[in-house]
Short mmCIF file of C-alpha atoms in Angstrom, two decimals:
data_model
loop_
_atom_site.label_atom_id
_atom_site.label_comp_id
_atom_site.label_asym_id
_atom_site.label_seq_id
_atom_site.Cartn_x
_atom_site.Cartn_y
_atom_site.Cartn_z
CA UNK U 8 70.15 206.29 -21.17
CA UNK U 9 69.13 209.93 -21.57
CA UNK U 10 67.29 210.87 -24.71
CA UNK U 11 68.83 213.09 -27.44
CA UNK U 12 68.97 216.69 -26.23
CA UNK U 13 66.71 219.12 -28.14
CA UNK U 14 66.76 222.88 -27.85
CA UNK U 15 64.25 224.04 -25.28
CA UNK U 16 62.91 226.54 -27.81
CA UNK U 17 61.27 223.53 -29.46
CA UNK U 18 59.37 222.78 -26.23
CA UNK U 19 58.18 226.19 -25.05
CA UNK U 20 55.28 228.24 -26.38
CA UNK U 21 57.56 231.31 -26.57
CA UNK U 22 59.89 229.27 -28.80
CA UNK U 23 62.87 230.54 -26.85
CA UNK U 24 65.65 228.82 -24.93
CA UNK U 25 68.89 226.96 -25.57
CA UNK U 26 69.67 223.27 -25.00
CA UNK U 27 69.73 221.26 -21.80
CA UNK U 28 72.77 219.33 -20.66
CA UNK U 29 70.61 216.20 -20.39
CA UNK U 30 67.08 215.33 -21.55
CA UNK U 31 64.83 212.54 -20.23
CA UNK U 32 61.36 211.68 -21.51
CA UNK U 33 59.19 210.23 -18.71
CA UNK U 34 56.08 208.33 -19.86
CA UNK U 35 55.22 206.71 -16.49
CA UNK U 36 55.24 207.84 -12.87
CA UNK U 37 58.08 205.41 -12.22
CA UNK U 38 60.20 206.87 -15.02
CA UNK U 39 59.45 210.37 -13.77
CA UNK U 40 60.42 209.62 -10.17
CA UNK U 41 63.52 207.67 -11.25
CA UNK U 42 64.73 210.51 -13.49
CA UNK U 43 64.18 213.12 -10.79
CA UNK U 44 65.87 210.97 -8.15
CA UNK U 45 68.85 210.26 -10.41
CA UNK U 46 69.38 213.97 -11.04
CA UNK U 47 69.11 214.71 -7.32
CA UNK U 48 71.58 211.92 -6.50
CA UNK U 49 74.06 213.49 -8.93
CA UNK U 50 73.51 216.91 -7.40
CA UNK U 51 72.50 218.14 -10.84
CA UNK U 52 70.16 221.05 -11.57
CA UNK U 53 66.69 219.80 -12.54
CA UNK U 54 63.91 221.27 -14.66
CA UNK U 55 60.62 219.39 -14.82
CA UNK U 56 58.95 220.39 -18.09
CA UNK U 57 55.32 219.97 -19.05
CA UNK U 58 53.79 221.91 -21.92
CA UNK U 59 56.33 224.74 -21.71
CA UNK U 60 53.59 227.37 -21.72
CA UNK U 61 54.69 229.29 -18.65
CA UNK U 62 58.47 229.32 -19.08
CA UNK U 63 61.07 231.84 -20.13
CA UNK U 64 64.32 229.91 -20.68
CA UNK U 65 67.73 231.54 -21.05
CA UNK U 66 69.44 231.60 -24.43
CA UNK U 67 72.25 229.55 -22.88
CA UNK U 68 69.76 226.80 -22.08
CA UNK U 69 69.73 224.75 -18.89
CA UNK U 70 72.91 223.30 -17.31
CA UNK U 71 71.32 220.16 -15.94
CA UNK U 72 68.64 217.54 -16.54
CA UNK U 73 65.33 218.40 -18.14
CA UNK U 74 62.67 215.78 -17.41
CA UNK U 75 59.82 216.05 -19.89
CA UNK U 76 56.60 214.81 -18.30
CA UNK U 77 54.82 212.72 -20.95
CA UNK U 78 52.55 210.64 -18.69
CA UNK U 79 49.00 210.04 -19.88
CA UNK U 80 45.72 208.87 -18.39
CA UNK U 81 42.25 210.10 -17.40
CA UNK U 82 40.43 207.85 -14.93
CA UNK U 83 36.89 208.78 -13.91
CA UNK U 84 34.62 207.55 -11.12
CA UNK U 85 31.20 208.83 -12.15
CA UNK U 86 27.95 208.94 -10.18
CA UNK U 87 25.27 209.86 -12.70
CA UNK U 88 22.30 208.77 -10.61
CA UNK U 89 20.48 211.95 -11.56
CA UNK U 90 20.23 213.17 -7.98
CA UNK U 91 21.75 216.67 -8.15
CA UNK U 92 22.68 216.48 -4.46
CA UNK U 93 25.12 213.62 -4.99
CA UNK U 94 25.84 213.11 -8.69
CA UNK U 95 29.30 214.05 -9.87
CA UNK U 96 32.56 212.83 -11.32
CA UNK U 97 35.81 212.26 -9.47
CA UNK U 98 38.49 212.34 -12.16
CA UNK U 99 42.21 211.60 -11.71
CA UNK U 100 44.43 212.90 -14.52
CA UNK U 101 48.10 212.21 -15.19
CA UNK U 102 50.36 215.24 -14.94
CA UNK U 103 51.46 215.00 -18.57
CA UNK U 104 48.00 215.15 -20.10
CA UNK U 105 47.20 218.24 -22.16
CA UNK U 106 45.08 220.64 -20.16
CA UNK U 107 42.80 221.57 -23.05
CA UNK U 108 42.32 217.91 -23.97
CA UNK U 109 41.00 217.43 -20.43
CA UNK U 110 38.68 220.45 -20.73
CA UNK U 111 37.25 219.20 -24.03
CA UNK U 112 36.84 215.73 -22.50
CA UNK U 113 34.99 217.21 -19.52
CA UNK U 114 32.64 219.30 -21.65
CA UNK U 115 31.79 216.31 -23.85
CA UNK U 116 30.90 214.22 -20.80
CA UNK U 117 28.95 216.83 -18.89
CA UNK U 118 31.56 217.47 -16.19
CA UNK U 119 31.11 221.05 -15.07
CA UNK U 120 33.67 223.37 -13.52
CA UNK U 121 36.59 223.94 -15.93
CA UNK U 122 34.84 224.93 -19.16
CA UNK U 123 35.85 228.60 -18.79
CA UNK U 124 39.48 227.44 -18.74
CA UNK U 125 39.28 226.27 -22.35
CA UNK U 126 42.16 227.00 -24.71
CA UNK U 127 44.83 227.38 -22.04
CA UNK U 128 48.03 225.67 -23.23
CA UNK U 129 50.16 223.44 -21.07
CA UNK U 130 49.82 220.27 -19.05
CA UNK U 131 47.48 219.23 -16.25
CA UNK U 132 50.35 218.89 -13.78
CA UNK U 133 51.25 222.55 -14.10
CA UNK U 134 47.77 223.86 -13.30
CA UNK U 135 47.78 223.49 -9.49
CA UNK U 136 51.24 225.06 -9.20
CA UNK U 137 50.05 228.34 -10.68
CA UNK U 138 46.41 227.89 -9.68
CA UNK U 139 45.57 228.56 -13.30
CA UNK U 140 42.55 230.78 -13.80
CA UNK U 141 40.63 232.68 -16.48
CA UNK U 142 37.17 234.07 -17.15
CA UNK U 143 36.01 233.70 -13.56
CA UNK U 144 37.22 230.15 -12.91
CA UNK U 145 40.32 228.78 -11.17
CA UNK U 146 41.45 225.16 -11.04
CA UNK U 147 41.39 225.34 -7.24
CA UNK U 148 37.59 225.39 -7.44
CA UNK U 149 37.49 221.82 -8.74
CA UNK U 150 40.73 220.25 -7.48
CA UNK U 151 40.15 217.62 -4.81
CA UNK U 152 43.75 216.52 -4.28
CA UNK U 153 47.22 216.64 -5.81
CA UNK U 154 49.64 213.70 -5.68
CA UNK U 155 53.32 214.60 -5.82
CA UNK U 156 56.85 213.28 -5.44
CA UNK U 157 58.48 215.21 -2.58
CA UNK U 158 62.17 215.69 -3.46
CA UNK U 159 63.06 216.61 0.12
CA UNK U 160 61.32 213.74 1.91
CA UNK U 161 61.99 211.35 -1.00
CA UNK U 162 58.48 209.98 -1.10
CA UNK U 163 55.02 210.28 -2.62
CA UNK U 164 52.63 212.63 -0.83
CA UNK U 165 49.00 213.53 -1.45
CA UNK U 166 47.71 216.98 -0.60
CA UNK U 167 43.99 217.67 -0.20
CA UNK U 168 42.82 220.90 -1.81
CA UNK U 169 42.66 222.55 1.62
CA UNK U 170 46.38 221.80 2.09
CA UNK U 171 47.46 223.28 -1.25
CA UNK U 172 47.28 226.92 -0.02
CA UNK U 173 45.71 228.13 -3.22
CA UNK U 174 45.63 231.86 -3.86
CA UNK U 175 45.64 234.17 -6.87
CA UNK U 176 48.10 232.49 -9.28
CA UNK U 177 49.77 230.79 -6.32
CA UNK U 178 49.92 227.62 -4.24
CA UNK U 179 52.15 225.85 -1.75
CA UNK U 180 53.90 224.28 -4.74
CA UNK U 181 54.79 227.64 -6.23
CA UNK U 182 55.83 229.00 -2.82
CA UNK U 183 58.33 226.14 -2.43
CA UNK U 184 59.62 225.95 -6.02
CA UNK U 185 61.10 222.72 -7.26
CA UNK U 186 60.32 220.64 -4.19
CA UNK U 187 57.17 218.91 -5.41
CA UNK U 188 56.89 217.08 -8.74
CA UNK U 189 53.22 216.65 -9.61
CA UNK U 190 52.30 213.07 -10.55
CA UNK U 191 48.56 213.46 -10.98
CA UNK U 192 45.66 215.72 -10.08
CA UNK U 193 42.21 214.62 -8.93
CA UNK U 194 39.23 216.83 -9.75
CA UNK U 195 35.68 216.82 -8.42
CA UNK U 196 33.16 217.90 -11.07
CA UNK U 197 29.43 218.44 -10.96
CA UNK U 198 27.41 216.58 -13.58
CA UNK U 199 25.00 218.20 -16.01
CA UNK U 200 24.62 219.99 -19.30
CA UNK U 201 25.01 223.48 -17.82
CA UNK U 202 28.25 225.21 -16.90
CA UNK U 203 29.01 226.68 -13.52
CA UNK U 204 27.49 230.15 -13.00
CA UNK U 205 29.25 232.66 -15.24
CA UNK U 206 31.34 234.99 -13.09
CA UNK U 207 33.08 237.14 -15.70
CA UNK U 208 31.40 240.13 -17.31
CA UNK U 209 33.01 239.81 -20.76
CA UNK U 210 32.07 236.14 -20.97
CA UNK U 211 28.53 236.82 -19.78
CA UNK U 212 28.08 239.48 -22.49
CA UNK U 213 29.39 237.12 -25.15
CA UNK U 214 26.97 234.41 -24.05
CA UNK U 215 24.05 236.83 -23.72
CA UNK U 216 23.43 235.99 -20.04
CA UNK U 217 23.67 237.88 -16.79
CA UNK U 218 26.60 237.37 -14.45
CA UNK U 219 25.73 234.52 -12.10
CA UNK U 220 23.52 232.78 -14.66
CA UNK U 221 24.39 229.47 -16.29
CA UNK U 222 24.79 228.48 -19.93
CA UNK U 223 25.35 225.17 -21.74
CA UNK U 224 28.83 223.75 -21.26
CA UNK U 225 29.57 223.60 -24.98
CA UNK U 226 28.47 227.22 -25.44
CA UNK U 227 30.79 228.41 -22.69
CA UNK U 228 33.73 226.52 -24.18
CA UNK U 229 33.05 227.90 -27.65
CA UNK U 230 32.69 231.45 -26.30
CA UNK U 231 35.92 231.25 -24.31
CA UNK U 232 37.86 229.86 -27.27
CA UNK U 233 36.54 232.73 -29.36
CA UNK U 234 37.51 235.34 -26.78
CA UNK U 235 40.95 233.84 -26.25
CA UNK U 236 41.51 233.48 -29.99
CA UNK U 237 40.69 237.15 -30.49
CA UNK U 238 43.43 237.99 -28.00
CA UNK U 239 46.02 235.66 -29.53
CA UNK U 240 45.76 233.31 -26.55
CA UNK U 241 45.04 230.07 -28.44
CA UNK U 242 48.18 228.49 -29.89
CA UNK U 243 48.53 228.82 -33.66
CA UNK U 244 51.88 228.14 -35.34
CA UNK U 245 51.05 230.62 -38.11
CA UNK U 246 50.13 233.48 -35.74
CA UNK U 247 53.11 235.12 -34.03
CA UNK U 248 50.76 236.76 -31.54
CA UNK U 249 50.42 233.30 -30.00
CA UNK U 250 54.20 232.79 -29.70
CA UNK U 251 54.03 233.90 -26.10
CA UNK U 252 53.80 232.69 -22.52
CA UNK U 253 50.27 234.03 -22.22
CA UNK U 254 49.82 236.94 -19.85
CA UNK U 255 53.34 238.02 -18.93
CA UNK U 256 52.40 240.10 -15.87
CA UNK U 257 49.92 239.34 -13.09
CA UNK U 258 47.28 241.82 -12.07
CA UNK U 259 48.69 243.82 -9.13
CA UNK U 260 47.17 243.85 -5.65
CA UNK U 261 47.54 247.35 -4.19
CA UNK U 262 47.10 249.02 -0.85
CA UNK U 263 44.09 251.35 -0.64
CA UNK U 264 46.54 254.28 -0.76
CA UNK U 265 48.20 252.99 -3.93
CA UNK U 266 44.83 252.38 -5.55
CA UNK U 267 43.62 255.86 -4.64
CA UNK U 268 46.69 257.36 -6.34
CA UNK U 269 45.77 255.82 -9.69
CA UNK U 270 43.74 257.83 -12.25
CA UNK U 271 40.02 257.92 -11.55
CA UNK U 272 39.20 255.61 -14.47
CA UNK U 273 41.69 252.90 -13.48
CA UNK U 274 40.06 249.51 -12.82
CA UNK U 275 39.70 248.73 -9.12
CA UNK U 276 38.32 245.59 -7.49
CA UNK U 277 38.25 245.60 -3.70
CA UNK U 278 39.38 242.34 -2.12
CA UNK U 279 38.24 240.66 1.12
CA UNK U 280 41.67 241.23 2.69
CA UNK U 281 41.47 244.99 2.17
CA UNK U 282 43.74 245.15 -0.88
CA UNK U 283 42.57 246.45 -4.24
CA UNK U 284 43.22 244.52 -7.46
CA UNK U 285 43.85 246.52 -10.61
CA UNK U 286 44.45 245.61 -14.25
CA UNK U 287 48.00 245.06 -15.47
CA UNK U 288 46.82 245.42 -19.08
CA UNK U 289 45.23 248.82 -18.33
CA UNK U 290 48.38 250.06 -16.58
CA UNK U 291 50.61 248.88 -19.42
CA UNK U 292 48.54 250.56 -22.11
CA UNK U 293 48.13 253.83 -20.18
CA UNK U 294 51.86 253.91 -19.53
CA UNK U 295 52.37 254.20 -23.30
CA UNK U 296 52.81 250.57 -24.33
CA UNK U 297 50.03 249.82 -26.77
CA UNK U 298 49.23 246.69 -28.72
CA UNK U 299 52.08 245.84 -31.08
CA UNK U 300 54.58 248.01 -29.21
CA UNK U 301 58.19 247.33 -30.06
CA UNK U 302 61.36 248.95 -28.78
CA UNK U 303 64.66 249.84 -30.46
CA UNK U 304 66.41 248.65 -27.30
CA UNK U 305 64.77 245.23 -27.43
CA UNK U 306 64.71 244.80 -31.20
CA UNK U 307 62.05 244.23 -33.83
CA UNK U 308 61.89 240.48 -33.20
CA UNK U 309 59.92 240.93 -29.97
CA UNK U 310 56.88 243.07 -29.32
CA UNK U 311 53.66 243.26 -27.38
CA UNK U 312 50.95 241.23 -29.03
CA UNK U 313 48.94 243.15 -31.60
CA UNK U 314 45.83 241.71 -29.92
CA UNK U 315 46.55 241.88 -26.20
CA UNK U 316 48.96 244.16 -24.29
CA UNK U 317 49.66 241.58 -21.58
CA UNK U 318 51.40 239.16 -23.95
CA UNK U 319 55.04 239.59 -24.97
CA UNK U 320 55.62 237.80 -28.25
CA UNK U 321 58.40 236.30 -30.35
CA UNK U 322 57.96 237.49 -33.92
CA UNK U 323 60.38 234.85 -35.19
CA UNK U 324 64.07 234.35 -34.51
CA UNK U 325 64.00 236.32 -31.26
CA UNK U 326 66.27 235.75 -28.28
CA UNK U 327 65.34 235.50 -24.63
CA UNK U 328 67.59 238.49 -23.94
CA UNK U 329 65.51 240.60 -26.35
CA UNK U 330 62.24 239.47 -24.75
CA UNK U 331 63.48 240.30 -21.26
CA UNK U 332 64.67 243.72 -22.42
CA UNK U 333 61.16 244.50 -23.59
CA UNK U 334 59.66 243.12 -20.37
CA UNK U 335 61.94 245.33 -18.27
CA UNK U 336 61.05 248.38 -20.33
CA UNK U 337 57.33 247.75 -19.81
CA UNK U 338 57.73 246.99 -16.09
CA UNK U 339 59.89 250.05 -15.48
CA UNK U 340 57.62 252.30 -17.54
CA UNK U 341 54.56 251.29 -15.52
CA UNK U 342 56.45 251.83 -12.26
CA UNK U 343 57.62 255.28 -13.36
CA UNK U 344 54.14 256.32 -14.50
CA UNK U 345 52.01 254.82 -11.72
CA UNK U 346 54.31 253.73 -8.89
CA UNK U 347 53.22 250.10 -9.36
CA UNK U 348 55.79 247.35 -9.96
CA UNK U 349 54.36 244.56 -12.09
CA UNK U 350 55.43 240.97 -11.40
CA UNK U 351 56.06 238.44 -14.15
CA UNK U 352 53.76 235.42 -14.24
CA UNK U 353 55.96 233.00 -16.26
CA UNK U 354 58.77 231.16 -14.49
CA UNK U 355 62.23 232.27 -15.55
CA UNK U 356 64.91 229.59 -16.00
CA UNK U 357 68.55 230.65 -16.05
CA UNK U 358 67.55 234.29 -16.40
CA UNK U 359 65.61 236.93 -14.51
CA UNK U 360 63.58 240.05 -15.06
#
C-alpha cells in the first residue's frame, strides 16, 4: 500500500511544491526497485526523491508516484597498514544516506577526499548524478563505482567511475534523466589525518595555507562549514537564506570571443578544451541583482539570498511560480547585460525556467 501523501514542500529544501498523486517510502533496495517497477508497469510518471535539495517542484505537485529513497548503510573495507602506497578505504554507501553524515563519518575516520564537500544538503545517491562539487573537490574524484537500477533494461547495473562520464555538474545519469535509479555509491578514499591538497583560493586563505598544500581533515571541514554558513548554504530552519536549492545557476562556460566581450574585471578561468569559465555570481551582481534583491513582479516572498547572489530563497509562504519569475528576471537581465544565458542547476519538476 502506498504511504500517506505529503506535500512535496515538506521534502524539499526550498519548501516549495504541491502534493504527489502517490507516495512510497523505500527503506531497502528491494522496496525501491519494486516501487519503481510498479510505477513503470502502470505507465505512471515517477519522481525518485532523496534529500530534495536540488529540486524545484511545481505548485500543482507531481501527477504520479514519488518514491522517497530512505535506504541506509555505510560499509567500509579498510586497509590501514600504514603503507601510504596501498592504505585506503573502499566504502559503499546506500543512496538514501545523508551526504553530510557521510562526510562527517569520513573525517572522523581519517578518510580523505570529500572533506571540502562538507555541509552540502541532500542524499548520497544524488551526488553522482550532478557530480556535486565545491571548494575545489568533486565527488567524481573519489567515486569508484555507482550501482543503479536501469529502468530501460529492467536490471541492476554497475558503472565504474570511468563509465560515468563525469563533467562539470554532469554525468551520464544526468544526461539520460530518469533512466537510472542509484542504489548505492562506492568511494575510494586515502587514509590519513590530512585532507587532500587544497585547490580553492578562498578555502586556502581561511585555513592559512597555500593552494596545493594540505591541512588536517577536521580543520578543512570546520573551515568549509564556516564559509558555507556565511553564505547561507548550511540548512537552518530559522534562517530563510537557507530556504533555497543552493546555487541556482551554474557557472557559464564561454567561447573565447564571449569571454573577451565581458568587462575587463570579469572572472575568467581558461579550460583545457579552449572554453573560458566565468562566475555566475559576478554576472548576476553586475547585472544589477545584488544580495537580497526582490522584484515587484515576483513578489516579496522570494528574493536573492542576503548572503549569496547565486541562491534564490523562499522567505516564507512563497510559491514556485514566484520563485521562477525571479529566476527568469535574473537570467534575462544577465543575458541582456552581458549576452550570456545562465542555466539553472536545480532540476525542475512539472515546471520550467
